[in-house]
Short mmCIF file of C-alpha atoms in Angstrom, two decimals:
data_model
loop_
_atom_site.label_atom_id
_atom_site.label_comp_id
_atom_site.label_asym_id
_atom_site.label_seq_id
_atom_site.Cartn_x
_atom_site.Cartn_y
_atom_site.Cartn_z
CA UNK A 1 63.63 124.61 136.28
CA UNK A 2 65.91 121.80 137.44
CA UNK A 3 63.07 120.11 139.32
CA UNK A 4 60.81 120.36 136.25
CA UNK A 5 63.38 118.66 134.03
CA UNK A 6 63.94 115.98 136.67
CA UNK A 7 60.27 115.16 137.04
CA UNK A 8 59.64 115.36 133.29
CA UNK A 9 62.55 113.10 132.45
CA UNK A 10 61.40 110.37 134.80
CA UNK A 11 57.72 110.84 134.00
CA UNK A 12 58.29 110.07 130.33
CA UNK A 13 60.16 106.84 130.98
CA UNK A 14 58.84 105.10 134.06
CA UNK A 15 56.14 102.51 133.53
CA UNK A 16 52.40 102.80 133.40
CA UNK A 17 49.88 99.99 133.27
CA UNK A 18 50.44 96.93 131.13
CA UNK A 19 47.28 95.43 129.69
CA UNK A 20 46.08 91.95 128.84
CA UNK A 21 46.33 91.22 125.15
CA UNK A 22 49.55 89.23 124.88
CA UNK A 23 47.92 86.12 123.45
CA UNK A 24 46.58 88.14 120.53
CA UNK A 25 49.82 89.85 119.72
CA UNK A 26 49.75 93.01 121.80
CA UNK A 27 53.35 94.18 121.45
CA UNK A 28 52.96 97.78 122.50
CA UNK A 29 55.30 99.33 125.07
CA UNK A 30 53.23 102.20 126.31
CA UNK A 31 54.54 101.08 129.68
CA UNK A 32 57.37 103.53 129.13
CA UNK A 33 55.13 106.57 129.07
CA UNK A 34 54.32 109.07 131.77
CA UNK A 35 52.73 107.78 134.96
CA UNK A 36 52.94 111.17 136.68
CA UNK A 37 56.01 110.37 138.74
CA UNK A 38 56.99 113.13 141.18
CA UNK A 39 60.62 113.08 142.33
CA UNK A 40 60.36 116.12 144.59
CA UNK A 41 57.90 116.00 147.54
CA UNK A 42 54.45 116.72 146.15
CA UNK A 43 51.63 115.32 144.03
CA UNK A 44 50.70 114.95 140.39
CA UNK A 45 47.74 113.88 138.29
CA UNK A 46 48.34 112.53 134.79
CA UNK A 47 45.86 111.85 132.00
CA UNK A 48 47.32 109.80 129.16
CA UNK A 49 45.98 108.36 125.90
CA UNK A 50 47.70 105.50 124.07
CA UNK A 51 46.80 104.39 120.55
CA UNK A 52 48.11 101.00 119.44
CA UNK A 53 46.83 99.86 116.03
CA UNK A 54 47.77 96.18 115.58
CA UNK A 55 47.36 95.55 111.86
CA UNK A 56 50.39 93.46 110.80
CA UNK A 57 49.99 89.68 111.10
CA UNK A 58 53.41 88.22 111.85
CA UNK A 59 55.12 84.97 112.74
CA UNK A 60 58.65 84.88 114.05
CA UNK A 61 60.36 87.96 112.60
CA UNK A 62 58.42 87.93 109.31
CA UNK A 63 54.97 88.88 108.04
CA UNK A 64 52.06 86.63 107.16
CA UNK A 65 50.21 87.59 103.97
CA UNK A 66 46.59 86.94 104.93
CA UNK A 67 45.52 87.40 101.29
CA UNK A 68 47.35 84.20 100.36
CA UNK A 69 45.60 82.06 102.98
CA UNK A 70 42.74 79.76 102.04
CA UNK A 71 39.32 80.14 103.67
CA UNK A 72 38.05 78.37 105.63
CA UNK A 73 41.37 77.72 107.39
CA UNK A 74 42.35 75.32 110.14
CA UNK A 75 43.69 78.19 112.24
CA UNK A 76 42.41 81.60 113.31
CA UNK A 77 43.41 84.51 111.04
CA UNK A 78 43.36 87.77 112.97
CA UNK A 79 42.68 90.87 110.90
CA UNK A 80 43.07 93.88 113.24
CA UNK A 81 43.04 95.04 116.86
CA UNK A 82 42.82 98.78 117.61
CA UNK A 83 43.75 99.53 121.22
CA UNK A 84 42.53 102.84 122.70
CA UNK A 85 43.74 103.21 126.28
CA UNK A 86 42.97 106.20 128.51
CA UNK A 87 44.72 106.19 131.89
CA UNK A 88 44.15 108.41 134.90
CA UNK A 89 47.04 108.32 137.39
CA UNK A 90 47.62 109.90 140.79
CA UNK A 91 51.15 110.16 142.14
CA UNK A 92 52.46 111.20 145.58
CA UNK A 93 56.07 111.64 146.66
CA UNK A 94 56.82 112.10 150.36
CA UNK A 95 59.83 113.83 151.89
CA UNK A 96 61.21 110.57 153.34
CA UNK A 97 62.09 109.07 149.91
CA UNK A 98 58.86 107.07 149.75
CA UNK A 99 56.22 107.51 147.05
CA UNK A 100 53.46 105.72 145.21
CA UNK A 101 51.52 105.79 141.97
CA UNK A 102 47.91 104.67 141.40
CA UNK A 103 46.80 104.20 137.79
CA UNK A 104 43.29 103.38 136.53
CA UNK A 105 42.95 102.49 132.82
CA UNK A 106 39.93 102.48 130.56
CA UNK A 107 40.30 100.32 127.45
CA UNK A 108 38.46 100.17 124.14
CA UNK A 109 39.71 97.37 121.90
CA UNK A 110 37.85 96.84 118.59
CA UNK A 111 38.97 93.50 117.22
CA UNK A 112 38.33 91.66 113.94
CA UNK A 113 39.23 88.05 113.24
CA UNK A 114 38.29 85.06 111.09
CA UNK A 115 37.84 82.07 113.37
CA UNK A 116 38.95 78.54 112.52
CA UNK A 117 36.84 76.83 109.82
CA UNK A 118 34.85 80.01 109.03
CA UNK A 119 34.97 82.48 106.15
CA UNK A 120 33.32 85.58 107.64
CA UNK A 121 34.77 88.16 110.00
CA UNK A 122 33.89 88.00 113.71
CA UNK A 123 34.19 91.30 115.59
CA UNK A 124 34.17 92.64 119.14
CA UNK A 125 34.82 95.84 121.09
CA UNK A 126 35.83 94.65 124.56
CA UNK A 127 35.56 98.10 126.19
CA UNK A 128 35.77 98.66 129.95
CA UNK A 129 37.90 99.42 132.97
CA UNK A 130 41.22 97.56 132.95
CA UNK A 131 43.30 96.21 135.80
CA UNK A 132 44.23 98.89 138.35
CA UNK A 133 47.91 99.27 139.15
CA UNK A 134 49.44 100.43 142.45
CA UNK A 135 53.23 100.85 142.63
CA UNK A 136 55.27 102.05 145.58
CA UNK A 137 58.84 103.33 145.35
CA UNK A 138 61.81 104.13 147.54
CA UNK A 139 64.50 106.59 146.45
CA UNK A 140 66.83 106.13 149.42
CA UNK A 141 69.74 105.07 147.19
CA UNK A 142 69.93 108.53 145.60
CA UNK A 143 73.07 110.68 145.76
CA UNK A 144 73.84 114.29 144.78
CA UNK A 145 74.87 112.94 141.37
CA UNK A 146 71.61 111.18 140.59
CA UNK A 147 68.35 109.61 141.72
CA UNK A 148 68.09 105.85 142.10
CA UNK A 149 64.83 104.21 143.04
CA UNK A 150 63.37 100.77 143.69
CA UNK A 151 59.78 99.83 142.85
CA UNK A 152 57.40 97.25 144.29
CA UNK A 153 53.79 97.07 143.25
CA UNK A 154 50.68 95.09 142.45
CA UNK A 155 48.20 94.86 139.57
CA UNK A 156 44.67 94.21 140.81
CA UNK A 157 42.10 92.16 138.84
CA UNK A 158 39.54 94.95 138.39
CA UNK A 159 39.06 94.50 134.63
CA UNK A 160 36.38 92.29 133.11
CA UNK A 161 37.27 88.83 131.77
CA UNK A 162 33.83 88.07 130.31
CA UNK A 163 33.49 90.29 127.22
CA UNK A 164 31.94 88.57 124.18
CA UNK A 165 32.05 88.84 120.40
CA UNK A 166 29.36 91.17 119.07
CA UNK A 167 28.91 89.96 115.48
CA UNK A 168 29.94 87.29 113.01
CA UNK A 169 30.03 83.49 113.21
CA UNK A 170 31.36 83.60 116.79
CA UNK A 171 28.84 86.18 118.07
CA UNK A 172 27.99 85.54 121.73
CA UNK A 173 31.18 83.58 122.41
CA UNK A 174 33.68 84.96 124.91
CA UNK A 175 36.58 86.95 123.51
CA UNK A 176 40.01 85.36 123.83
CA UNK A 177 41.37 85.88 127.33
CA UNK A 178 44.31 87.85 126.00
CA UNK A 179 41.91 90.43 124.53
CA UNK A 180 39.84 90.95 127.66
CA UNK A 181 40.19 94.28 129.53
CA UNK A 182 41.45 92.37 132.59
CA UNK A 183 43.45 89.24 133.35
CA UNK A 184 41.52 88.11 136.43
CA UNK A 185 44.83 87.67 138.25
CA UNK A 186 46.84 89.54 140.86
CA UNK A 187 50.26 90.41 139.46
CA UNK A 188 53.41 91.57 141.24
CA UNK A 189 55.76 94.30 139.98
CA UNK A 190 59.45 94.61 140.84
CA UNK A 191 61.63 97.28 139.28
CA UNK A 192 64.40 99.87 139.56
CA UNK A 193 65.32 103.16 137.87
CA UNK A 194 68.15 105.69 137.77
CA UNK A 195 68.32 109.34 136.71
CA UNK A 196 71.50 111.38 136.23
CA UNK A 197 72.71 114.33 134.19
CA UNK A 198 75.39 114.11 131.51
CA UNK A 199 76.97 117.52 131.36
CA UNK A 200 74.84 120.68 131.56
CA UNK A 201 72.23 119.80 128.92
CA UNK A 202 71.62 116.04 128.82
CA UNK A 203 69.84 113.68 131.21
CA UNK A 204 70.00 109.89 131.19
CA UNK A 205 67.24 107.67 132.59
CA UNK A 206 67.60 103.90 132.89
CA UNK A 207 64.79 101.61 133.99
CA UNK A 208 64.02 97.92 134.29
CA UNK A 209 60.98 96.02 135.53
CA UNK A 210 59.46 92.56 135.82
CA UNK A 211 55.73 91.85 136.13
CA UNK A 212 54.43 88.35 136.90
CA UNK A 213 51.15 86.73 137.90
CA UNK A 214 50.81 85.32 141.40
CA UNK A 215 48.08 82.86 140.40
CA UNK A 216 45.81 81.83 137.55
CA UNK A 217 42.12 82.59 137.07
CA UNK A 218 39.51 80.50 135.26
CA UNK A 219 42.10 78.57 133.26
CA UNK A 220 44.31 81.54 132.38
CA UNK A 221 47.60 82.92 133.68
CA UNK A 222 49.30 85.78 131.80
CA UNK A 223 52.93 85.35 130.86
CA UNK A 224 55.73 87.05 132.76
CA UNK A 225 56.70 90.43 131.32
CA UNK A 226 60.22 91.88 131.42
CA UNK A 227 61.00 95.43 130.27
CA UNK A 228 63.97 97.79 130.08
CA UNK A 229 64.56 101.24 128.64
CA UNK A 230 67.20 103.91 128.21
CA UNK A 231 66.30 107.54 127.52
CA UNK A 232 68.31 110.65 126.67
CA UNK A 233 66.67 114.04 127.24
CA UNK A 234 67.93 117.46 126.15
CA UNK A 235 67.60 120.02 128.96
CA UNK A 236 68.94 123.11 127.20
CA UNK A 237 65.58 124.66 126.31
CA UNK A 238 63.39 126.35 128.86
CA UNK A 239 59.93 125.09 127.91
CA UNK A 240 60.47 122.11 125.57
CA UNK A 241 62.36 118.96 126.53
CA UNK A 242 62.92 116.55 123.61
CA UNK A 243 63.91 112.95 124.25
CA UNK A 244 64.91 109.75 122.50
CA UNK A 245 64.25 106.32 124.00
CA UNK A 246 65.16 102.73 123.29
CA UNK A 247 62.53 100.38 124.75
CA UNK A 248 62.83 96.62 125.04
CA UNK A 249 60.18 94.11 126.08
CA UNK A 250 60.11 90.32 126.55
CA UNK A 251 56.75 88.55 126.91
CA UNK A 252 56.54 85.03 128.30
CA UNK A 253 53.87 82.69 126.97
CA UNK A 254 50.44 82.73 128.59
CA UNK A 255 49.47 79.58 130.47
CA UNK A 256 46.30 77.62 131.18
CA UNK A 257 43.58 75.81 129.26
CA UNK A 258 41.95 79.15 128.30
CA UNK A 259 45.23 80.67 127.07
CA UNK A 260 46.27 80.83 123.44
CA UNK A 261 49.71 79.63 124.45
CA UNK A 262 50.84 78.85 120.90
CA UNK A 263 50.21 82.41 119.77
CA UNK A 264 51.58 84.34 122.74
CA UNK A 265 54.98 85.58 123.81
CA UNK A 266 57.85 87.24 121.99
CA UNK A 267 60.34 90.09 122.05
CA UNK A 268 60.20 93.68 120.79
CA UNK A 269 62.57 96.64 120.59
CA UNK A 270 61.30 100.17 119.84
CA UNK A 271 62.88 103.51 119.00
CA UNK A 272 60.80 106.24 120.63
CA UNK A 273 61.25 109.97 119.95
CA UNK A 274 59.12 112.39 121.94
CA UNK A 275 58.98 115.61 123.91
CA UNK A 276 57.42 117.25 126.95
CA UNK A 277 56.26 120.87 126.90
CA UNK A 278 55.85 123.10 129.94
CA UNK A 279 52.52 124.92 129.49
CA UNK A 280 52.39 126.66 132.89
CA UNK A 281 54.36 126.46 136.12
CA UNK A 282 52.39 123.34 137.11
CA UNK A 283 51.00 121.92 133.83
CA UNK A 284 52.95 120.07 131.16
CA UNK A 285 52.04 118.11 128.04
CA UNK A 286 53.91 115.18 126.54
CA UNK A 287 53.86 113.06 123.43
CA UNK A 288 55.77 110.03 122.18
CA UNK A 289 55.85 107.92 119.03
CA UNK A 290 57.21 104.38 119.09
CA UNK A 291 58.54 102.71 115.95
CA UNK A 292 59.51 99.02 116.02
CA UNK A 293 63.15 98.21 115.32
CA UNK A 294 62.82 94.50 115.98
CA UNK A 295 59.85 92.19 116.53
CA UNK A 296 59.78 88.45 117.05
CA UNK A 297 56.53 86.76 117.97
CA UNK A 298 55.66 83.17 118.75
CA UNK A 299 52.97 81.64 116.58
CA UNK A 300 50.81 84.12 114.65
CA UNK A 301 50.23 87.51 116.26
CA UNK A 302 49.11 90.99 115.26
CA UNK A 303 51.71 93.73 115.78
CA UNK A 304 51.64 97.54 115.38
CA UNK A 305 53.56 99.53 112.77
CA UNK A 306 53.62 102.54 115.07
CA UNK A 307 52.38 103.51 118.54
CA UNK A 308 51.31 107.02 119.55
CA UNK A 309 50.83 108.38 123.06
CA UNK A 310 50.03 111.79 124.49
CA UNK A 311 48.88 113.30 127.74
CA UNK A 312 48.83 116.06 130.34
CA UNK A 313 50.42 116.19 133.78
CA UNK A 314 49.41 118.57 136.57
CA UNK A 315 51.74 118.98 139.56
CA UNK A 316 50.54 120.51 142.81
#
């Protein structure tokens, strides 16, 4: 049971893939959800679904009332972006403190906007495979009192950057680079995490990570992303492990002539209650809801009121 709680605690906090949509206000932090991390020697497969409905148009820390804006307008007025992200991850932990995680996302992103100097809605779907993420880890700093690990990884440019609007005045034009399934760039990942117990029934997990592009592609370079989280998990029940997280995220502005630099970047803090449930000796389910406590965006960006994630993890 101890090994289950250990794996479950880390699995619900350590990061999964981040996706390109920063320049259109993607402020979700599904990066804190399960990536199938195995802390004991062995393997795991995780299937996760994230739902991020971006429906609030904001600037700074306040809302923009789109109903009060004149049409046509000199600037784009985004109406909604519904992110559906399904991720398949394979994780392997070896006995020598080394491990790795490979995550492959599939993204569907229906988007509605009113372009500059138009009055009708332009829409797109932008569905496809996203950028694949490979992260290695080393847990050689661990002690009998807790597990400490370092992470080093890469995000590969496997997602499309050429999706186009399907209908409306901008039909046939390429979707904004921040809404594409992929960035077109190789990105590096550097991070660390720590797990320890607090008394007989509580576990604490701390994690921090930075992700940054190593180059630009076709006039676009995604902004640097910094993340941190703290999670408390209750270990007193045999089959159900509830948790409460605080997630923080800082997005740098996108760069390049194809970037919407003015409307990218910001900071977010989320409160995230959730739980994992042991279904069998090797299969567990998890779910998490994220509610924004603080949001500050640069320019005009769409943000979510709530984020929901769920999935299954099989260990073998």
